[in-house]
C-alpha cells in the first residue's frame, strides 16, 4: 500500500524527494486519525496535503475545462517507443492534475467514476481532463521526437 | 510498429520505487504510537514515569496555584517523554523543514541551542502537549548517537513560574530550560556519567 501511495504522490509532485515527504506527511495524519489504514483514505489524504502544501506554494492553476468529450479513446498509439527519460520529461511538463489523472487511470486502473469520487468531481470533468492529458502527452512526445530528428540531420 | 503510450507510462511508474529508507521510516511510524494527548505509555518505565509525573504535577499544582506550572512539573514531564523510546515523528534534518510539517503552531519553532550541550543534529519532531498546552516534541542526537529531547511551547503566562536553568530531573538526567523569542524550550539529554575514582 505504501509503495502504491508513493507512486501516486510522485504523480502529483513529479519529484521523488517531495513525493516521499508528502507521503510521510499524509501517513502521519492517517495514523493519527485513528481511521482504517486503507489505500483510498491514504490517497485522499495525500491529495489534500498536496493541495494544501505544494499547489498553493507554486500557484499551480486548475486546468480550465471548457469542453467535455462524450467518450475518451482508450489508448494512444505512438509511432515509436520512447526512452524513459523522454517519458519522464513529458510527464514533468504536464500539470499535477494531468499527471495524477493519467496515473490513476493508466497505472492504478481507476475508472473515471472512481477518480471522480476520489477528487469530488463529476465523471464528465474527469473524462475531459483525461482526454486533454493524453493529447498533451502525445504532443509533447512527438514534439520532442521531431526536434531531436531535426537536430540529428 | 505502433507503441502504446499507456504502456510506456505504466512502465515508467512501475520503475519508480519508494526508497528502502523511506519505507522503513514509514513502517516505523506505524509501529510506534504517539497520539497528541493523552500519550499511551509503554513498558514499566513509562508507567513509573507517568505515575511520578502525575504525583509531582499534583503536588506542585497545589503549591503553584491553579493556573501556573512549576519548573519541576515541566522538568519531570520533559524527562518522562525523553525516556520514551518510540514515537511517530515528522522526520526532518533542519528546523525550517520541520516547521513546514508543524505549521499549526501558534509560535515560531526555534533551533535548539544550548551552550553546554554538544552539537546536536535534528532527527524530527511531532505535536504534543506540555502541561496540557500545545507544544512540539523534538528529537535530536549528538555525534555519539546519544538521544536528546526538546520541548518547545509558547511562553504563556502559565509558564511564568518556570525558571530558566539546568535542573536535576532524576535518574541522573538533567533538563535545561531557557526562553527564546517568546518560546519556552526544555531539553533533556542522556544520563550523566560519573567516572568513579578507582583509588
mmCIF file of C-alpha atoms in Angstrom:
data_model
loop_
_atom_site.group_PDB
_atom_site.id
_atom_site.type_symbol
_atom_site.label_atom_id
_atom_site.label_comp_id
_atom_site.label_asym_id
_atom_site.label_seq_id
_atom_site.Cartn_x
_atom_site.Cartn_y
_atom_site.Cartn_z
ATOM 1 C CA UNK A 1 0.000 0.000 0.000
ATOM 2 C CA UNK A 2 2.792 2.446 0.884
ATOM 3 C CA UNK A 3 4.620 1.712 -2.355
ATOM 4 C CA UNK A 4 1.489 2.396 -4.378
ATOM 5 C CA UNK A 5 0.806 5.516 -2.366
ATOM 6 C CA UNK A 6 4.348 6.695 -3.077
ATOM 7 C CA UNK A 7 3.794 6.371 -6.818
ATOM 8 C CA UNK A 8 0.586 8.322 -6.506
ATOM 9 C CA UNK A 9 2.415 11.042 -4.554
ATOM 10 C CA UNK A 10 5.066 11.019 -7.262
ATOM 11 C CA UNK A 11 2.411 11.517 -9.919
ATOM 12 C CA UNK A 12 1.429 14.710 -8.106
ATOM 13 C CA UNK A 13 4.848 16.109 -7.295
ATOM 14 C CA UNK A 14 6.968 14.601 -10.086
ATOM 15 C CA UNK A 15 9.825 14.819 -7.614
ATOM 16 C CA UNK A 16 10.970 11.756 -5.625
ATOM 17 C CA UNK A 17 12.059 13.730 -2.564
ATOM 18 C CA UNK A 18 8.863 15.754 -2.396
ATOM 19 C CA UNK A 19 6.847 12.588 -3.016
ATOM 20 C CA UNK A 20 8.419 10.832 -0.016
ATOM 21 C CA UNK A 21 7.919 13.935 2.060
ATOM 22 C CA UNK A 22 4.305 14.219 1.030
ATOM 23 C CA UNK A 23 3.686 10.538 1.690
ATOM 24 C CA UNK A 24 5.214 10.755 5.143
ATOM 25 C CA UNK A 25 3.134 13.783 5.970
ATOM 26 C CA UNK A 26 -0.060 12.068 4.841
ATOM 27 C CA UNK A 27 0.868 8.803 6.545
ATOM 28 C CA UNK A 28 1.379 10.502 9.900
ATOM 29 C CA UNK A 29 -2.055 12.082 9.517
ATOM 30 C CA UNK A 30 -3.666 8.765 8.649
ATOM 31 C CA UNK A 31 -2.020 7.067 11.626
ATOM 32 C CA UNK A 32 -3.025 9.868 13.965
ATOM 33 C CA UNK A 33 -6.595 9.936 12.726
ATOM 34 C CA UNK A 34 -7.386 6.516 14.139
ATOM 35 C CA UNK A 35 -9.219 5.633 10.925
ATOM 36 C CA UNK A 36 -8.623 2.466 8.953
ATOM 37 C CA UNK A 37 -5.276 2.422 7.160
ATOM 38 C CA UNK A 38 -6.705 1.853 3.718
ATOM 39 C CA UNK A 39 -5.391 2.936 0.373
ATOM 40 C CA UNK A 40 -8.334 5.137 -0.704
ATOM 41 C CA UNK A 41 -8.166 7.116 2.522
ATOM 42 C CA UNK A 42 -4.390 7.440 2.257
ATOM 43 C CA UNK A 43 -4.643 8.610 -1.365
ATOM 44 C CA UNK A 44 -7.246 11.175 -0.438
ATOM 45 C CA UNK A 45 -5.059 12.418 2.417
ATOM 46 C CA UNK A 46 -2.061 12.656 0.100
ATOM 47 C CA UNK A 47 -4.130 14.655 -2.358
ATOM 48 C CA UNK A 48 -5.407 17.022 0.321
ATOM 49 C CA UNK A 49 -1.946 17.538 1.735
ATOM 50 C CA UNK A 50 -0.584 18.187 -1.731
ATOM 51 C CA UNK A 51 -3.245 20.806 -2.364
ATOM 52 C CA UNK A 52 -2.502 22.433 0.982
ATOM 53 C CA UNK A 53 1.235 22.497 0.631
ATOM 54 C CA UNK A 54 2.583 22.334 -2.861
ATOM 55 C CA UNK A 55 -0.084 23.669 -5.122
ATOM 56 C CA UNK A 56 -0.574 26.788 -3.052
ATOM 57 C CA UNK A 57 3.157 27.363 -2.895
ATOM 58 C CA UNK A 58 3.678 27.008 -6.601
ATOM 59 C CA UNK A 59 0.460 28.737 -7.548
ATOM 60 C CA UNK A 60 -0.497 25.954 -9.903
ATOM 61 C CA UNK A 61 -3.795 26.566 -11.586
ATOM 62 C CA UNK A 62 -6.618 24.175 -12.187
ATOM 63 C CA UNK A 63 -6.919 23.198 -15.794
ATOM 64 C CA UNK A 64 -9.751 25.101 -17.418
ATOM 65 C CA UNK A 65 -12.443 22.762 -18.604
ATOM 66 C CA UNK A 66 -14.460 24.173 -21.434
ATOM 67 C CA UNK A 67 -15.391 21.116 -23.402
ATOM 68 C CA UNK A 68 -16.320 17.662 -22.293
ATOM 69 C CA UNK A 69 -15.929 14.944 -24.902
ATOM 70 C CA UNK A 70 -18.542 12.231 -24.962
ATOM 71 C CA UNK A 71 -16.010 9.453 -24.988
ATOM 72 C CA UNK A 72 -12.314 9.236 -24.399
ATOM 73 C CA UNK A 73 -10.299 6.951 -26.603
ATOM 74 C CA UNK A 74 -8.927 4.077 -24.588
ATOM 75 C CA UNK A 75 -5.295 4.441 -25.509
ATOM 76 C CA UNK A 76 -2.988 6.342 -27.792
ATOM 77 C CA UNK A 77 -0.694 4.565 -30.177
ATOM 78 C CA UNK A 78 2.579 6.249 -30.900
ATOM 79 C CA UNK A 79 4.839 5.772 -33.863
ATOM 80 C CA UNK A 80 7.775 4.773 -31.772
ATOM 81 C CA UNK A 81 8.884 3.771 -28.322
ATOM 82 C CA UNK A 82 10.439 6.481 -26.179
ATOM 83 C CA UNK A 83 13.189 6.262 -23.650
ATOM 84 C CA UNK A 84 12.228 6.569 -20.023
ATOM 85 C CA UNK A 85 13.889 9.982 -19.818
ATOM 86 C CA UNK A 86 11.628 11.285 -22.586
ATOM 87 C CA UNK A 87 8.549 9.948 -20.824
ATOM 88 C CA UNK A 88 9.759 11.480 -17.572
ATOM 89 C CA UNK A 89 10.360 14.873 -19.202
ATOM 90 C CA UNK A 90 6.971 14.837 -20.899
ATOM 91 C CA UNK A 91 5.248 13.899 -17.642
ATOM 92 C CA UNK A 92 7.136 16.713 -15.968
ATOM 93 C CA UNK A 93 5.672 19.180 -18.422
ATOM 94 C CA UNK A 94 2.147 18.105 -17.614
ATOM 95 C CA UNK A 95 0.332 19.805 -14.790
ATOM 96 C CA UNK A 96 -0.016 17.917 -11.488
ATOM 97 C CA UNK A 97 -3.677 17.189 -12.151
ATOM 98 C CA UNK A 98 -2.957 15.849 -15.602
ATOM 99 C CA UNK A 99 -0.225 13.555 -14.294
ATOM 100 C CA UNK A 100 -2.408 12.463 -11.430
ATOM 101 C CA UNK A 101 -5.284 11.539 -13.673
ATOM 102 C CA UNK A 102 -3.068 9.652 -16.126
ATOM 103 C CA UNK A 103 -1.537 7.772 -13.236
ATOM 104 C CA UNK A 104 -4.856 6.858 -11.659
ATOM 105 C CA UNK A 105 -6.363 5.829 -14.946
ATOM 106 C CA UNK A 106 -3.477 4.039 -16.607
ATOM 107 C CA UNK A 107 -1.389 2.714 -13.756
ATOM 108 C CA UNK A 108 -3.933 2.163 -10.987
ATOM 109 C CA UNK A 109 -6.711 1.296 -13.425
ATOM 110 C CA UNK A 110 -9.283 3.590 -11.820
ATOM 111 C CA UNK A 111 -12.412 4.344 -13.837
ATOM 112 C CA UNK A 112 -13.465 7.953 -14.446
ATOM 113 C CA UNK A 113 -16.224 7.392 -11.914
ATOM 114 C CA UNK A 114 -13.740 6.232 -9.262
ATOM 115 C CA UNK A 115 -11.368 9.111 -9.939
ATOM 116 C CA UNK A 116 -14.324 11.471 -9.674
ATOM 117 C CA UNK A 117 -15.164 10.025 -6.261
ATOM 118 C CA UNK A 118 -11.583 10.482 -5.086
ATOM 119 C CA UNK A 119 -11.467 14.068 -6.304
ATOM 120 C CA UNK A 120 -15.094 15.005 -5.608
ATOM 121 C CA UNK A 121 -15.664 15.869 -9.249
ATOM 122 C CA UNK A 122 -18.201 14.811 -11.857
ATOM 123 C CA UNK A 123 -17.302 11.964 -14.200
ATOM 124 C CA UNK A 124 -17.557 14.293 -17.202
ATOM 125 C CA UNK A 125 -14.899 16.581 -15.781
ATOM 126 C CA UNK A 126 -12.581 13.651 -15.238
ATOM 127 C CA UNK A 127 -13.122 12.409 -18.789
ATOM 128 C CA UNK A 128 -12.351 15.839 -20.151
ATOM 129 C CA UNK A 129 -9.199 16.156 -18.093
ATOM 130 C CA UNK A 130 -8.082 12.679 -19.106
ATOM 131 C CA UNK A 131 -8.657 13.471 -22.757
ATOM 132 C CA UNK A 132 -6.579 16.627 -22.535
ATOM 133 C CA UNK A 133 -3.820 14.954 -20.563
ATOM 134 C CA UNK A 134 -3.426 12.193 -23.146
ATOM 135 C CA UNK A 135 -3.475 14.623 -26.022
ATOM 136 C CA UNK A 136 -0.929 16.881 -24.375
ATOM 137 C CA UNK A 137 1.320 13.961 -23.518
ATOM 138 C CA UNK A 138 1.324 12.739 -27.093
ATOM 139 C CA UNK A 139 2.041 16.217 -28.425
ATOM 140 C CA UNK A 140 4.926 16.663 -26.019
ATOM 141 C CA UNK A 141 6.490 13.384 -27.035
ATOM 142 C CA UNK A 142 6.043 13.956 -30.756
ATOM 143 C CA UNK A 143 7.397 17.480 -30.452
ATOM 144 C CA UNK A 144 10.491 16.280 -28.677
ATOM 145 C CA UNK A 145 10.875 13.475 -31.148
ATOM 146 C CA UNK A 146 10.737 15.754 -34.199
ATOM 147 C CA UNK A 147 13.100 18.300 -32.658
ATOM 148 C CA UNK A 148 15.583 15.525 -31.948
ATOM 149 C CA UNK A 149 15.376 14.277 -35.526
ATOM 150 C CA UNK A 150 15.975 17.775 -36.878
ATOM 151 C CA UNK A 151 18.986 18.146 -34.675
ATOM 152 C CA UNK A 152 20.414 14.843 -35.890
ATOM 153 C CA UNK A 153 20.103 15.952 -39.512
ATOM 154 C CA UNK B 1 5.342 -0.782 -35.132
ATOM 155 C CA UNK B 2 2.900 1.261 -33.088
ATOM 156 C CA UNK B 3 3.598 1.527 -29.365
ATOM 157 C CA UNK B 4 1.075 2.165 -26.619
ATOM 158 C CA UNK B 5 1.610 5.406 -24.712
ATOM 159 C CA UNK B 6 -0.289 3.898 -21.826
ATOM 160 C CA UNK B 7 2.167 1.018 -21.625
ATOM 161 C CA UNK B 8 5.118 3.396 -21.629
ATOM 162 C CA UNK B 9 3.654 5.486 -18.815
ATOM 163 C CA UNK B 10 2.885 2.306 -16.877
ATOM 164 C CA UNK B 11 6.463 1.145 -17.330
ATOM 165 C CA UNK B 12 7.753 4.492 -16.142
ATOM 166 C CA UNK B 13 5.756 4.424 -12.906
ATOM 167 C CA UNK B 14 6.460 0.740 -12.320
ATOM 168 C CA UNK B 15 10.162 1.572 -12.323
ATOM 169 C CA UNK B 16 9.727 4.233 -9.644
ATOM 170 C CA UNK B 17 10.329 2.820 -6.181
ATOM 171 C CA UNK B 18 9.991 4.176 -2.711
ATOM 172 C CA UNK B 19 13.470 4.075 -1.182
ATOM 173 C CA UNK B 20 14.035 1.340 1.368
ATOM 174 C CA UNK B 21 14.991 4.009 3.905
ATOM 175 C CA UNK B 22 11.737 5.846 3.247
ATOM 176 C CA UNK B 23 9.724 2.649 3.561
ATOM 177 C CA UNK B 24 11.427 1.720 6.827
ATOM 178 C CA UNK B 25 10.747 5.165 8.166
ATOM 179 C CA UNK B 26 7.043 4.892 7.317
ATOM 180 C CA UNK B 27 6.785 1.416 8.808
ATOM 181 C CA UNK B 28 8.479 2.559 11.984
ATOM 182 C CA UNK B 29 5.913 5.326 12.228
ATOM 183 C CA UNK B 30 3.170 2.726 12.023
ATOM 184 C CA UNK B 31 4.733 0.547 14.703
ATOM 185 C CA UNK B 32 5.168 3.343 17.145
ATOM 186 C CA UNK B 33 2.416 5.289 18.817
ATOM 187 C CA UNK B 34 2.403 8.904 19.852
ATOM 188 C CA UNK B 35 -1.063 10.392 19.981
ATOM 189 C CA UNK B 36 -1.005 14.074 20.890
ATOM 190 C CA UNK B 37 -2.876 13.554 24.133
ATOM 191 C CA UNK B 38 -3.006 11.617 26.283
ATOM 192 C CA UNK B 39 0.097 9.579 25.412
ATOM 193 C CA UNK B 40 -0.084 5.792 25.562
ATOM 194 C CA UNK B 41 2.643 4.594 27.823
ATOM 195 C CA UNK B 42 4.653 1.556 27.043
ATOM 196 C CA UNK B 43 6.519 -0.631 29.439
ATOM 197 C CA UNK B 44 7.167 -0.377 33.095
ATOM 198 C CA UNK B 45 9.418 2.609 32.781
ATOM 199 C CA UNK B 46 6.681 4.534 31.054
ATOM 200 C CA UNK B 47 4.173 3.598 33.761
ATOM 201 C CA UNK B 48 6.546 4.587 36.507
ATOM 202 C CA UNK B 49 7.354 7.842 34.792
ATOM 203 C CA UNK B 50 3.655 8.562 34.332
ATOM 204 C CA UNK B 51 2.932 7.941 37.963
ATOM 205 C CA UNK B 52 5.867 10.092 39.001
ATOM 206 C CA UNK B 53 4.854 12.919 36.706
ATOM 207 C CA UNK B 54 1.267 12.745 37.891
ATOM 208 C CA UNK B 55 2.207 12.828 41.555
ATOM 209 C CA UNK B 56 4.711 15.612 41.125
ATOM 210 C CA UNK B 57 2.377 17.624 38.932
ATOM 211 C CA UNK B 58 -0.349 17.202 41.570
ATOM 212 C CA UNK B 59 1.914 18.258 44.400
ATOM 213 C CA UNK B 60 3.303 21.222 42.562
ATOM 214 C CA UNK B 61 -0.029 22.290 41.201
ATOM 215 C CA UNK B 62 -1.190 22.774 44.799
ATOM 216 C CA UNK B 63 1.925 24.750 45.569
ATOM 217 C CA UNK B 64 1.936 26.866 42.465
ATOM 218 C CA UNK B 65 -1.740 27.653 42.242
ATOM 219 C CA UNK B 66 -4.366 26.582 39.756
ATOM 220 C CA UNK B 67 -3.043 28.304 36.638
ATOM 221 C CA UNK B 68 0.702 28.309 36.931
ATOM 222 C CA UNK B 69 3.038 25.499 36.099
ATOM 223 C CA UNK B 70 6.159 24.920 38.100
ATOM 224 C CA UNK B 71 9.671 24.300 36.931
ATOM 225 C CA UNK B 72 9.701 20.808 38.402
ATOM 226 C CA UNK B 73 6.435 19.849 36.711
ATOM 227 C CA UNK B 74 7.888 20.843 33.365
ATOM 228 C CA UNK B 75 11.195 19.142 34.126
ATOM 229 C CA UNK B 76 9.504 15.883 35.076
ATOM 230 C CA UNK B 77 7.230 15.822 32.076
ATOM 231 C CA UNK B 78 10.091 16.502 29.718
ATOM 232 C CA UNK B 79 12.173 13.745 31.307
ATOM 233 C CA UNK B 80 9.294 11.267 31.178
ATOM 234 C CA UNK B 81 8.828 11.880 27.489
ATOM 235 C CA UNK B 82 12.553 11.764 26.898
ATOM 236 C CA UNK B 83 12.633 8.261 28.346
ATOM 237 C CA UNK B 84 10.022 7.049 25.900
ATOM 238 C CA UNK B 85 11.817 5.279 23.118
ATOM 239 C CA UNK B 86 9.487 5.175 20.158
ATOM 240 C CA UNK B 87 7.098 7.591 18.634
ATOM 241 C CA UNK B 88 5.810 8.890 15.360
ATOM 242 C CA UNK B 89 7.862 11.805 14.174
ATOM 243 C CA UNK B 90 7.965 14.082 11.228
ATOM 244 C CA UNK B 91 11.480 13.308 10.083
ATOM 245 C CA UNK B 92 13.421 16.451 9.291
ATOM 246 C CA UNK B 93 17.061 17.417 9.236
ATOM 247 C CA UNK B 94 16.566 21.133 9.660
ATOM 248 C CA UNK B 95 14.292 23.315 11.723
ATOM 249 C CA UNK B 96 12.819 25.164 8.728
ATOM 250 C CA UNK B 97 11.928 21.780 7.236
ATOM 251 C CA UNK B 98 10.367 20.640 10.495
ATOM 252 C CA UNK B 99 8.448 23.907 10.724
ATOM 253 C CA UNK B 100 6.892 23.121 7.336
ATOM 254 C CA UNK B 101 5.364 19.993 8.855
ATOM 255 C CA UNK B 102 4.360 21.615 12.117
ATOM 256 C CA UNK B 103 2.630 24.578 10.599
ATOM 257 C CA UNK B 104 -0.299 24.653 13.009
ATOM 258 C CA UNK B 105 1.704 26.121 15.865
ATOM 259 C CA UNK B 106 0.964 29.461 17.447
ATOM 260 C CA UNK B 107 4.684 30.158 17.824
ATOM 261 C CA UNK B 108 7.787 30.024 15.660
ATOM 262 C CA UNK B 109 9.828 26.889 16.071
ATOM 263 C CA UNK B 110 13.286 27.698 17.462
ATOM 264 C CA UNK B 111 16.515 25.818 16.758
ATOM 265 C CA UNK B 112 17.698 24.109 19.932
ATOM 266 C CA UNK B 113 20.813 25.924 21.087
ATOM 267 C CA UNK B 114 22.320 25.208 24.481
ATOM 268 C CA UNK B 115 25.902 26.235 25.013
ATOM 269 C CA UNK B 116 26.620 23.473 27.499
ATOM 270 C CA UNK B 117 25.401 20.785 25.136
ATOM 271 C CA UNK B 118 27.375 19.281 22.240
ATOM 272 C CA UNK B 119 26.436 19.925 18.629
ATOM 273 C CA UNK B 120 23.062 18.267 18.095
ATOM 274 C CA UNK B 121 21.594 17.066 14.844
ATOM 275 C CA UNK B 122 17.855 17.150 14.367
ATOM 276 C CA UNK B 123 16.008 13.872 13.867
ATOM 277 C CA UNK B 124 12.442 15.090 13.745
ATOM 278 C CA UNK B 125 9.547 16.291 15.806
ATOM 279 C CA UNK B 126 5.875 15.964 16.484
ATOM 280 C CA UNK B 127 2.973 17.797 18.014
ATOM 281 C CA UNK B 128 2.429 17.066 21.684
ATOM 282 C CA UNK B 129 1.451 18.902 24.828
ATOM 283 C CA UNK B 130 3.361 20.262 27.798
ATOM 284 C CA UNK B 131 1.259 20.596 30.921
ATOM 285 C CA UNK B 132 -1.754 20.425 28.625
ATOM 286 C CA UNK B 133 -0.567 23.260 26.375
ATOM 287 C CA UNK B 134 0.016 22.502 22.714
ATOM 288 C CA UNK B 135 3.724 22.017 22.172
ATOM 289 C CA UNK B 136 6.301 20.364 19.979
ATOM 290 C CA UNK B 137 8.498 17.472 20.979
ATOM 291 C CA UNK B 138 11.775 17.350 19.105
ATOM 292 C CA UNK B 139 14.260 14.523 18.957
ATOM 293 C CA UNK B 140 17.944 15.227 18.435
ATOM 294 C CA UNK B 141 21.185 13.295 18.521
ATOM 295 C CA UNK B 142 24.744 14.207 19.313
ATOM 296 C CA UNK B 143 27.788 12.954 17.418
ATOM 297 C CA UNK B 144 27.942 9.843 19.587
ATOM 298 C CA UNK B 145 24.370 8.930 18.770
ATOM 299 C CA UNK B 146 23.071 9.904 22.212
ATOM 300 C CA UNK B 147 19.445 10.997 22.122
ATOM 301 C CA UNK B 148 18.124 14.343 23.325
ATOM 302 C CA UNK B 149 14.535 15.507 23.636
ATOM 303 C CA UNK B 150 13.497 19.129 23.415
ATOM 304 C CA UNK B 151 10.105 20.593 24.135
ATOM 305 C CA UNK B 152 9.024 23.884 22.677
ATOM 306 C CA UNK B 153 5.885 25.676 23.772
ATOM 307 C CA UNK B 154 4.583 29.209 23.549
ATOM 308 C CA UNK B 155 5.789 31.059 26.640
ATOM 309 C CA UNK B 156 2.336 31.800 28.019
ATOM 310 C CA UNK B 157 1.684 33.422 31.429
ATOM 311 C CA UNK B 158 1.006 29.942 32.878
ATOM 312 C CA UNK B 159 4.716 29.285 32.485
ATOM 313 C CA UNK B 160 5.759 32.453 34.310
ATOM 314 C CA UNK B 161 6.878 30.456 37.344
ATOM 315 C CA UNK B 162 9.014 28.127 35.262
ATOM 316 C CA UNK B 163 12.576 29.207 35.805
ATOM 317 C CA UNK B 164 15.426 29.067 33.337
ATOM 318 C CA UNK B 165 18.409 26.923 34.216
ATOM 319 C CA UNK B 166 19.786 23.412 34.306
ATOM 320 C CA UNK B 167 17.817 21.202 36.686
ATOM 321 C CA UNK B 168 18.283 17.666 38.020
ATOM 322 C CA UNK B 169 15.380 15.556 36.846
ATOM 323 C CA UNK B 170 16.098 12.195 38.447
ATOM 324 C CA UNK B 171 17.726 9.003 37.179
ATOM 325 C CA UNK B 172 20.937 11.019 36.598
ATOM 326 C CA UNK B 173 19.247 13.133 33.960
ATOM 327 C CA UNK B 174 19.174 16.901 33.786
ATOM 328 C CA UNK B 175 16.779 19.197 31.975
ATOM 329 C CA UNK B 176 17.836 22.595 30.657
ATOM 330 C CA UNK B 177 15.164 25.263 30.369
ATOM 331 C CA UNK B 178 15.508 28.553 28.542
ATOM 332 C CA UNK B 179 13.419 31.093 26.697
ATOM 333 C CA UNK B 180 13.928 32.477 23.242
ATOM 334 C CA UNK B 181 11.726 34.800 21.182
ATOM 335 C CA UNK B 182 8.583 34.016 23.143
ATOM 336 C CA UNK B 183 9.184 30.272 23.190
ATOM 337 C CA UNK B 184 9.905 28.191 26.268
ATOM 338 C CA UNK B 185 12.428 25.468 25.448
ATOM 339 C CA UNK B 186 13.206 22.492 27.692
ATOM 340 C CA UNK B 187 15.899 19.991 26.731
ATOM 341 C CA UNK B 188 16.595 16.598 28.285
ATOM 342 C CA UNK B 189 19.684 14.612 27.414
ATOM 343 C CA UNK B 190 21.334 11.293 28.250
ATOM 344 C CA UNK B 191 22.073 10.434 31.883
ATOM 345 C CA UNK B 192 25.154 11.977 33.347
ATOM 346 C CA UNK B 193 28.049 9.598 33.697
ATOM 347 C CA UNK B 194 30.214 9.916 36.782
ATOM 348 C CA UNK B 195 33.583 8.291 36.452
ATOM 349 C CA UNK B 196 34.422 6.690 39.753
ATOM 350 C CA UNK B 197 37.861 7.125 41.126
ATOM 351 C CA UNK B 198 39.341 3.608 41.391
ATOM 352 C CA UNK B 199 41.575 4.758 44.222
#
